[in-house]
Amino acid sequence: MGKTPVIGIVGMGYAGLPVACLFAQKYPVIGYDMSERRIKDLQKGIDSGHDFDSALLLELQKHNLSLTTDKEELRQCNFYVVVVPTPVDENNKPDLYCVESASEVVGSVIGKGDIVVYESTVYPGVTEEVCVPIIEKISGLQFNEDFFAGYSPERINPGSKEHTIFNTVKITSGSTPEAADTVDYLYSSVLEAGTHKASSIKVAETAKVLENVQRDVNIALMNEVAKIMAAMNVDTNEVINAAATKWNFQPYRPGLVGGHCIGVDPFYLMLRAEQLGVDPKLIRAAREENDSMGKYVADQLIRRMTDKGIKMNKAKILLLGFTFKENCPDVRNTRVIDIYRQLALFTDQITVVDPWADPETVKKEYGIDICNEQDVLQEKYDGVMLCVAHRAFRSLNIKKILANPSVVYDVKGFLRKDEYVDARL
């Protein structure tokens, strides 16, 4: 690069913040986000995702990290990293609005010799075929002559203290051999686990979607097996534990597949496949299987309650957990909503408790009220379903809140398998 690196992070969400903190260990970093609330919170040391503590955020801001909503401050940078959401729309088609808008921001401030790296999950080809032309048009600069690009897929695991950005291998790539070397050097200089330099941007883009497509397909297999085992009245988790005694068996578990990675990324690869005339039958079937699981487990609960003589139109049901995964506040693309909506066809007395979910966000996005645990303990429930394996639920005295008769259904295989658990997925 020839210059002292000044890193500009475009997007300071759950994935952008860790990248900013990573580079701020060694280099000057300017973190940009359009949300004034998000930037003001971070300036105070408050991370709504609970992944970074206040002391670390405040300490980094004393030295290398500055945060802003003014894109003009990014002009000081010569190495840009774009980390913005890439969701799907209501028809499950990739929505590139945020990554296109971020490219416009970069195009308005990028200078000659600068490099822009994308971390947002995309289908193969988006970086060079969609994002780079936007930068060229706005900046007036020529790609691979005046500025360069790279791709290094985000590998953030929200809520995990074990697998963090600091100790996870990072894939890197660049639009020229020299750019690839620079991108790889900068990431490897701040990563404990090192990097893997891909031969091209498309290889890096595809590797990212493949990571989550593989998991989606394997979980779909386990979900299908779980349905078969339920019909046989056999415990799926016991079967998996037995099979896992063989060295080459991978113990994927059945469950709900939501969030902004596994439940979304396959649609990006499917779109690209269809554009190229390839029918992604297996990937599509896996998505359909996993998207069916919310309705399936709700129907299983209803059947078991009905078998015990519980009248569903008067039944009180408690759902434990609403976020898309355990010990994480993120409710984006949570599949617990599918359970709720299916149960709501039979009863209007459904209570949801989640110590991690923000009630205001859930109300705004889904129209559902989140209750606190103390309110829950005052009631008796005909049906209880453990939807999300939050640590906090381990100490909940479920027996105390059960009516007689009642049904307890454990979607995650998380609760103690004793007399009060009637069924597991």
Coordinates of C-alpha atoms in Angstrom, one line a residue:
M1 CA 0.0 0.0 0.0
G2 CA 2.9 2.3 0.7
K3 CA 1.0 4.5 3.1
T4 CA 0.3 4.1 6.8
P5 CA -3.0 2.2 6.9
V6 CA -6.0 4.1 8.1
I7 CA -9.0 1.8 8.2
G8 CA -12.6 2.9 7.5
I9 CA -15.4 0.5 8.5
V10 CA -18.7 1.1 6.8
G11 CA -21.4 -0.4 9.0
M12 CA -21.0 -0.7 12.7
G13 CA -23.6 -3.5 13.4
Y14 CA -23.0 -6.9 15.0
A15 CA -20.4 -7.8 12.4
G16 CA -18.8 -4.3 11.7
L17 CA -18.1 -3.5 15.4
P18 CA -15.8 -6.6 15.9
V19 CA -13.9 -5.7 12.7
A20 CA -13.4 -2.2 13.9
C21 CA -12.2 -3.4 17.3
L22 CA -9.9 -6.0 15.6
F23 CA -8.1 -3.4 13.5
A24 CA -8.1 -0.8 16.2
Q25 CA -5.7 -3.0 18.2
K26 CA -3.0 -1.8 15.8
Y27 CA -4.2 0.8 13.3
P28 CA -6.2 4.1 13.3
V29 CA -9.9 3.2 12.6
I30 CA -12.9 5.3 11.7
G31 CA -16.1 3.5 12.2
Y32 CA -19.1 4.9 10.2
D33 CA -22.8 4.1 10.5
M34 CA -25.9 6.0 9.4
S35 CA -27.6 5.3 12.7
E36 CA -27.0 8.2 15.2
R37 CA -28.4 6.0 18.0
R38 CA -26.0 3.2 17.3
I39 CA -23.0 5.6 17.1
K40 CA -24.0 7.5 20.3
D41 CA -24.4 4.2 22.2
L42 CA -21.0 2.9 21.1
Q43 CA -19.4 6.2 22.0
K44 CA -20.8 5.6 25.5
G45 CA -19.4 2.1 25.5
I46 CA -22.9 0.5 25.0
D47 CA -23.2 -2.5 22.6
S48 CA -26.8 -3.7 22.2
G49 CA -25.5 -7.0 21.0
H50 CA -23.6 -7.6 24.3
D51 CA -20.5 -8.9 22.5
F52 CA -18.2 -6.1 23.6
D53 CA -17.9 -4.8 27.1
S54 CA -18.0 -1.1 27.9
A55 CA -14.4 -1.0 29.2
L56 CA -13.0 -2.3 25.9
L57 CA -15.0 0.0 23.7
L58 CA -14.1 3.1 25.8
E59 CA -10.4 2.1 25.9
L60 CA -10.2 1.7 22.1
Q61 CA -11.8 5.1 21.6
K62 CA -9.0 6.7 23.7
H63 CA -6.5 5.5 21.2
N64 CA -7.2 4.2 17.7
L65 CA -11.0 4.1 17.3
S66 CA -13.2 7.0 16.3
L67 CA -16.9 6.7 15.5
T68 CA -19.0 8.9 13.3
T69 CA -22.2 9.4 11.3
D70 CA -20.4 11.8 9.0
K71 CA -19.1 10.0 5.9
E72 CA -16.8 12.9 5.0
E73 CA -14.5 11.7 7.9
L74 CA -13.9 8.6 5.9
R75 CA -11.8 10.6 3.5
Q76 CA -8.9 10.2 5.9
C77 CA -8.9 6.4 5.2
N78 CA -7.1 4.4 2.5
F79 CA -8.4 1.0 3.3
Y80 CA -12.2 0.5 3.5
V81 CA -14.1 -2.5 4.9
V82 CA -17.8 -2.8 4.1
V83 CA -19.8 -4.8 6.7
V84 CA -23.5 -4.2 6.2
P85 CA -26.6 -6.5 6.2
T86 CA -27.5 -8.5 3.1
P87 CA -30.9 -10.0 3.9
V88 CA -33.6 -11.5 1.6
D89 CA -36.9 -9.8 0.8
E90 CA -40.4 -11.2 1.4
N91 CA -40.0 -13.5 -1.6
N92 CA -36.6 -14.8 -0.3
K93 CA -34.8 -12.9 -3.1
P94 CA -31.4 -11.4 -2.1
D95 CA -31.7 -7.7 -1.1
L96 CA -28.6 -5.8 -2.0
Y97 CA -29.8 -2.4 -1.0
C98 CA -27.5 -1.9 2.0
V99 CA -24.4 -3.1 0.2
E100 CA -25.2 -0.9 -2.8
S101 CA -25.7 2.1 -0.5
A102 CA -22.5 1.4 1.3
S103 CA -20.7 1.2 -2.1
E104 CA -22.1 4.7 -2.9
V105 CA -20.6 5.9 0.4
V106 CA -17.2 4.5 -0.4
G107 CA -17.4 5.8 -4.0
S108 CA -17.9 9.3 -2.6
V109 CA -14.7 9.3 -0.5
I110 CA -12.3 6.8 -2.0
G111 CA -9.0 8.0 -3.3
K112 CA -6.3 6.8 -5.7
G113 CA -4.5 3.7 -4.6
D114 CA -7.1 2.8 -2.0
I115 CA -8.5 -0.6 -1.4
V116 CA -12.1 -1.5 -0.5
V117 CA -12.8 -4.9 1.1
Y118 CA -16.3 -6.4 1.4
E119 CA -17.3 -8.6 4.3
S120 CA -21.1 -8.7 3.7
T121 CA -22.3 -12.1 2.6
V122 CA -23.2 -12.1 -1.1
Y123 CA -23.6 -14.5 -4.0
P124 CA -20.5 -15.0 -6.1
G125 CA -19.8 -12.1 -8.4
V126 CA -21.5 -9.3 -6.4
T127 CA -18.3 -7.6 -5.4
E128 CA -16.9 -7.1 -8.9
E129 CA -20.2 -7.0 -10.9
V130 CA -22.4 -5.0 -8.6
C131 CA -20.4 -3.0 -6.0
V132 CA -17.3 -2.0 -8.0
P133 CA -19.2 -0.4 -10.9
I134 CA -21.1 1.8 -8.3
I135 CA -17.7 3.0 -6.9
E136 CA -16.4 3.6 -10.4
K137 CA -19.4 5.6 -11.4
I138 CA -19.4 7.8 -8.3
S139 CA -15.7 8.3 -7.8
G140 CA -14.7 8.6 -11.5
L141 CA -11.8 6.2 -10.7
Q142 CA -10.8 3.2 -12.7
F143 CA -11.0 -0.2 -11.1
N144 CA -7.6 -2.0 -10.7
E145 CA -5.8 1.1 -11.9
D146 CA -6.9 3.8 -9.5
F147 CA -8.5 1.7 -6.7
F148 CA -8.7 -2.0 -5.8
A149 CA -11.0 -4.4 -4.2
G150 CA -11.0 -7.5 -2.0
Y151 CA -13.4 -9.8 -0.2
S152 CA -13.0 -11.3 3.3
P153 CA -16.2 -12.9 4.5
E154 CA -17.3 -12.1 8.0
R155 CA -17.1 -15.0 10.4
I156 CA -18.9 -13.6 13.4
N157 CA -20.7 -16.0 15.8
P158 CA -23.1 -13.7 17.8
G159 CA -23.3 -14.6 21.5
S160 CA -20.2 -16.9 21.4
K161 CA -17.3 -16.2 23.7
E162 CA -15.4 -19.2 22.4
H163 CA -15.3 -18.5 18.7
T164 CA -14.6 -14.8 18.2
I165 CA -13.2 -12.7 15.4
F166 CA -9.8 -12.6 17.2
N167 CA -9.3 -16.4 17.1
T168 CA -11.0 -17.4 13.9
V169 CA -9.1 -18.0 10.6
K170 CA -10.1 -15.3 8.1
I171 CA -10.4 -15.9 4.3
T172 CA -8.9 -13.0 2.3
S173 CA -8.7 -12.1 -1.4
G174 CA -8.0 -9.3 -3.8
S175 CA -8.7 -8.1 -7.3
T176 CA -5.0 -8.2 -8.2
P177 CA -2.1 -10.2 -6.8
E178 CA -0.7 -7.1 -5.1
A179 CA -4.1 -6.1 -3.7
A180 CA -4.6 -9.7 -2.4
D181 CA -1.2 -9.5 -0.7
T182 CA -2.0 -6.2 1.0
V183 CA -5.5 -7.4 2.2
D184 CA -4.0 -10.6 3.5
Y185 CA -1.1 -8.8 5.3
L186 CA -3.4 -6.3 7.1
Y187 CA -5.8 -9.0 8.3
S188 CA -3.0 -11.4 9.3
S189 CA -1.3 -8.6 11.3
V190 CA -4.2 -8.4 13.7
L191 CA -5.5 -12.0 13.8
E192 CA -4.3 -14.7 16.2
A193 CA -5.5 -17.5 14.0
G194 CA -4.1 -16.2 10.7
T195 CA -5.6 -16.1 7.3
H196 CA -6.4 -18.2 4.2
K197 CA -5.7 -16.3 1.0
A198 CA -8.1 -17.4 -1.7
S199 CA -7.1 -17.2 -5.4
S200 CA -9.9 -14.9 -6.3
I201 CA -12.7 -12.8 -5.0
K202 CA -15.3 -15.2 -6.4
V203 CA -13.7 -18.1 -4.5
A204 CA -13.9 -16.2 -1.3
E205 CA -17.5 -15.1 -1.9
T206 CA -18.5 -18.7 -2.7
A207 CA -16.7 -20.1 0.3
K208 CA -18.8 -17.9 2.6
V209 CA -22.2 -19.0 1.3
L210 CA -21.0 -22.7 1.1
E211 CA -20.2 -22.6 4.9
N212 CA -23.8 -22.0 5.7
V213 CA -25.4 -24.0 2.9
Q214 CA -23.6 -27.0 4.2
R215 CA -24.9 -26.5 7.7
D216 CA -28.4 -25.8 6.3
V217 CA -28.5 -29.1 4.3
N218 CA -27.1 -31.2 7.2
I219 CA -29.6 -29.7 9.7
A220 CA -32.4 -30.4 7.2
L221 CA -31.3 -34.0 7.2
M222 CA -31.5 -34.2 11.0
N223 CA -34.9 -32.5 10.9
E224 CA -36.3 -35.1 8.5
V225 CA -34.8 -37.8 10.7
A226 CA -36.4 -36.3 13.8
K227 CA -39.8 -36.5 12.1
I228 CA -39.2 -40.2 11.3
M229 CA -38.1 -40.8 14.9
A230 CA -41.1 -39.1 16.3
A231 CA -43.3 -41.4 14.2
M232 CA -41.4 -44.3 15.7
N233 CA -41.5 -42.9 19.3
V234 CA -37.7 -42.9 19.4
D235 CA -35.5 -40.2 20.9
T236 CA -33.6 -38.5 18.1
N237 CA -30.8 -37.2 20.3
E238 CA -30.2 -40.7 21.6
V239 CA -29.9 -41.9 18.0
I240 CA -27.5 -39.1 17.2
N241 CA -25.4 -39.8 20.3
A242 CA -25.1 -43.4 19.3
A243 CA -24.2 -42.7 15.7
A244 CA -21.6 -40.2 16.8
T245 CA -19.5 -42.9 18.4
K246 CA -18.2 -43.6 14.8
W247 CA -15.3 -41.4 14.0
N248 CA -16.6 -40.0 10.7
F249 CA -20.2 -39.2 11.8
Q250 CA -20.9 -35.4 12.2
P251 CA -23.4 -34.9 15.0
Y252 CA -25.6 -32.2 13.6
R253 CA -28.8 -31.6 15.6
P254 CA -32.4 -31.0 14.5
G255 CA -33.9 -27.6 15.3
L256 CA -35.2 -24.3 14.1
V257 CA -33.0 -22.6 11.4
G258 CA -33.3 -18.8 11.5
G259 CA -31.1 -15.8 11.9
H260 CA -29.2 -13.9 9.2
C261 CA -26.8 -16.6 8.1
I262 CA -27.9 -20.2 7.7
G263 CA -31.5 -19.2 7.1
V264 CA -30.6 -16.6 4.5
D265 CA -27.3 -17.4 2.7
P266 CA -28.6 -20.4 0.7
F267 CA -31.0 -18.1 -1.1
Y268 CA -28.0 -16.2 -2.4
L269 CA -26.4 -19.3 -3.9
M270 CA -29.7 -20.5 -5.2
L271 CA -30.2 -17.2 -7.1
R272 CA -26.7 -17.4 -8.7
A273 CA -27.3 -21.1 -9.6
E274 CA -30.6 -20.3 -11.3
Q275 CA -29.0 -17.3 -13.2
L276 CA -26.5 -19.8 -14.6
G277 CA -29.1 -22.4 -15.5
V278 CA -28.4 -24.8 -12.7
D279 CA -31.3 -26.2 -10.6
P280 CA -30.2 -26.3 -6.9
K281 CA -32.6 -29.0 -6.0
L282 CA -30.9 -30.2 -2.8
I283 CA -30.3 -26.7 -1.4
R284 CA -33.9 -25.7 -2.1
A285 CA -35.3 -28.9 -0.5
A286 CA -33.2 -28.3 2.6
R287 CA -34.5 -24.7 2.9
E288 CA -38.1 -26.0 2.5
E289 CA -37.5 -28.7 5.2
N290 CA -36.0 -26.3 7.7
D291 CA -38.6 -23.6 7.1
S292 CA -41.3 -26.2 7.9
M293 CA -40.0 -27.0 11.4
G294 CA -41.8 -24.2 13.3
K295 CA -45.2 -25.4 12.1
Y296 CA -44.2 -29.0 12.7
V297 CA -43.2 -28.6 16.3
A298 CA -46.3 -26.5 17.0
D299 CA -48.5 -29.2 15.6
Q300 CA -46.7 -31.8 17.7
L301 CA -47.4 -29.8 20.8
I302 CA -51.1 -29.4 19.8
R303 CA -51.4 -33.2 19.1
R304 CA -49.9 -34.2 22.5
M305 CA -52.1 -31.7 24.3
T306 CA -55.2 -32.9 22.5
D307 CA -54.3 -36.5 23.4
K308 CA -54.3 -35.5 27.0
G309 CA -57.8 -34.0 26.7
I310 CA -56.7 -30.4 26.9
K311 CA -59.1 -28.1 25.0
M312 CA -57.0 -26.0 22.7
N313 CA -59.4 -23.1 22.4
K314 CA -58.9 -22.5 26.2
A315 CA -55.3 -23.6 26.5
K316 CA -52.6 -21.5 28.0
I317 CA -49.3 -21.9 26.3
L318 CA -45.8 -20.7 27.3
L319 CA -43.0 -20.3 24.8
L320 CA -39.5 -20.1 26.3
G321 CA -37.3 -18.0 24.0
F322 CA -37.9 -15.8 21.0
T323 CA -34.4 -14.9 19.6
F324 CA -33.0 -16.8 16.7
K325 CA -30.3 -18.5 18.8
E326 CA -29.3 -19.0 22.5
N327 CA -27.7 -16.3 24.6
C328 CA -28.0 -13.7 21.9
P329 CA -30.4 -10.7 21.6
D330 CA -30.9 -10.9 17.8
V331 CA -34.5 -11.6 16.7
R332 CA -33.9 -11.2 13.0
N333 CA -35.5 -14.0 11.0
T334 CA -36.3 -15.9 14.2
R335 CA -38.4 -19.0 13.4
V336 CA -40.0 -19.0 16.8
I337 CA -42.5 -16.7 15.1
D338 CA -43.7 -19.7 13.0
I339 CA -44.5 -21.6 16.2
Y340 CA -46.3 -18.7 17.6
R341 CA -48.4 -18.1 14.5
Q342 CA -49.4 -21.8 14.2
L343 CA -50.4 -22.0 17.9
A344 CA -52.3 -18.7 17.5
L345 CA -54.7 -20.5 15.1
F346 CA -55.9 -22.6 18.1
T347 CA -55.6 -20.3 21.2
D348 CA -55.1 -16.7 21.9
Q349 CA -53.5 -17.3 25.3
I350 CA -49.9 -17.6 24.3
T351 CA -47.2 -16.1 26.6
V352 CA -43.6 -15.5 25.4
V353 CA -40.7 -15.0 27.7
D354 CA -37.2 -14.2 26.7
P355 CA -34.5 -12.6 28.9
W356 CA -32.4 -11.6 25.9
A357 CA -34.9 -10.2 23.5
D358 CA -35.7 -6.5 23.5
P359 CA -39.5 -6.2 24.0
E360 CA -39.7 -2.9 22.0
T361 CA -38.0 -4.5 19.0
V362 CA -40.1 -7.7 19.2
K363 CA -43.3 -5.6 19.4
K364 CA -42.3 -3.4 16.5
E365 CA -41.2 -6.3 14.2
Y366 CA -43.6 -9.0 15.1
G367 CA -46.5 -7.4 17.1
I368 CA -45.8 -9.7 20.1
D369 CA -45.4 -8.8 23.7
I370 CA -42.4 -10.3 25.6
C371 CA -43.1 -11.0 29.3
N372 CA -40.6 -11.1 32.1
E373 CA -39.9 -14.3 34.1
Q374 CA -41.6 -13.1 37.3
D375 CA -44.9 -12.6 35.4
V376 CA -44.6 -16.2 34.0
L377 CA -44.2 -17.7 37.5
Q378 CA -47.6 -16.4 38.5
E379 CA -49.5 -18.6 36.0
K380 CA -50.2 -22.2 35.3
Y381 CA -49.7 -23.5 31.7
D382 CA -51.3 -26.3 29.8
G383 CA -48.4 -26.4 27.3
V384 CA -44.8 -25.3 27.6
M385 CA -42.4 -25.3 24.7
L386 CA -38.6 -24.6 25.1
C387 CA -37.8 -22.9 21.8
V388 CA -34.4 -21.3 22.6
A389 CA -31.7 -22.8 24.9
H390 CA -30.9 -19.7 26.9
R391 CA -28.7 -20.4 29.9
A392 CA -31.2 -18.5 32.0
F393 CA -33.9 -21.2 31.4
R394 CA -31.7 -23.9 33.0
S395 CA -32.7 -22.6 36.5
L396 CA -36.4 -22.1 35.7
N397 CA -38.7 -24.3 37.8
I398 CA -41.0 -25.5 35.1
K399 CA -42.8 -28.0 37.3
K400 CA -44.1 -25.1 39.4
I401 CA -45.9 -23.5 36.4
L402 CA -47.5 -26.6 34.9
A403 CA -51.3 -27.2 35.0
N404 CA -52.7 -30.7 35.4
P405 CA -52.7 -32.2 32.8
S406 CA -50.0 -30.4 30.7
V407 CA -47.4 -31.0 28.0
V408 CA -43.8 -29.9 28.0
Y409 CA -42.0 -30.0 24.5
D410 CA -38.3 -29.4 24.3
V411 CA -37.3 -28.3 20.8
K412 CA -33.6 -28.0 21.7
G413 CA -33.1 -31.1 23.9
F414 CA -31.9 -28.6 26.5
L415 CA -34.1 -29.4 29.6
R416 CA -33.4 -32.2 32.0
K417 CA -34.9 -35.4 30.7
D418 CA -37.0 -36.3 33.7
E419 CA -40.6 -36.8 34.4
Y420 CA -41.8 -33.4 33.2
V421 CA -40.4 -33.4 29.7
D422 CA -43.0 -35.1 27.5
A423 CA -41.3 -34.8 24.1
R424 CA -38.1 -33.6 22.4
L425 CA -37.6 -32.7 18.8

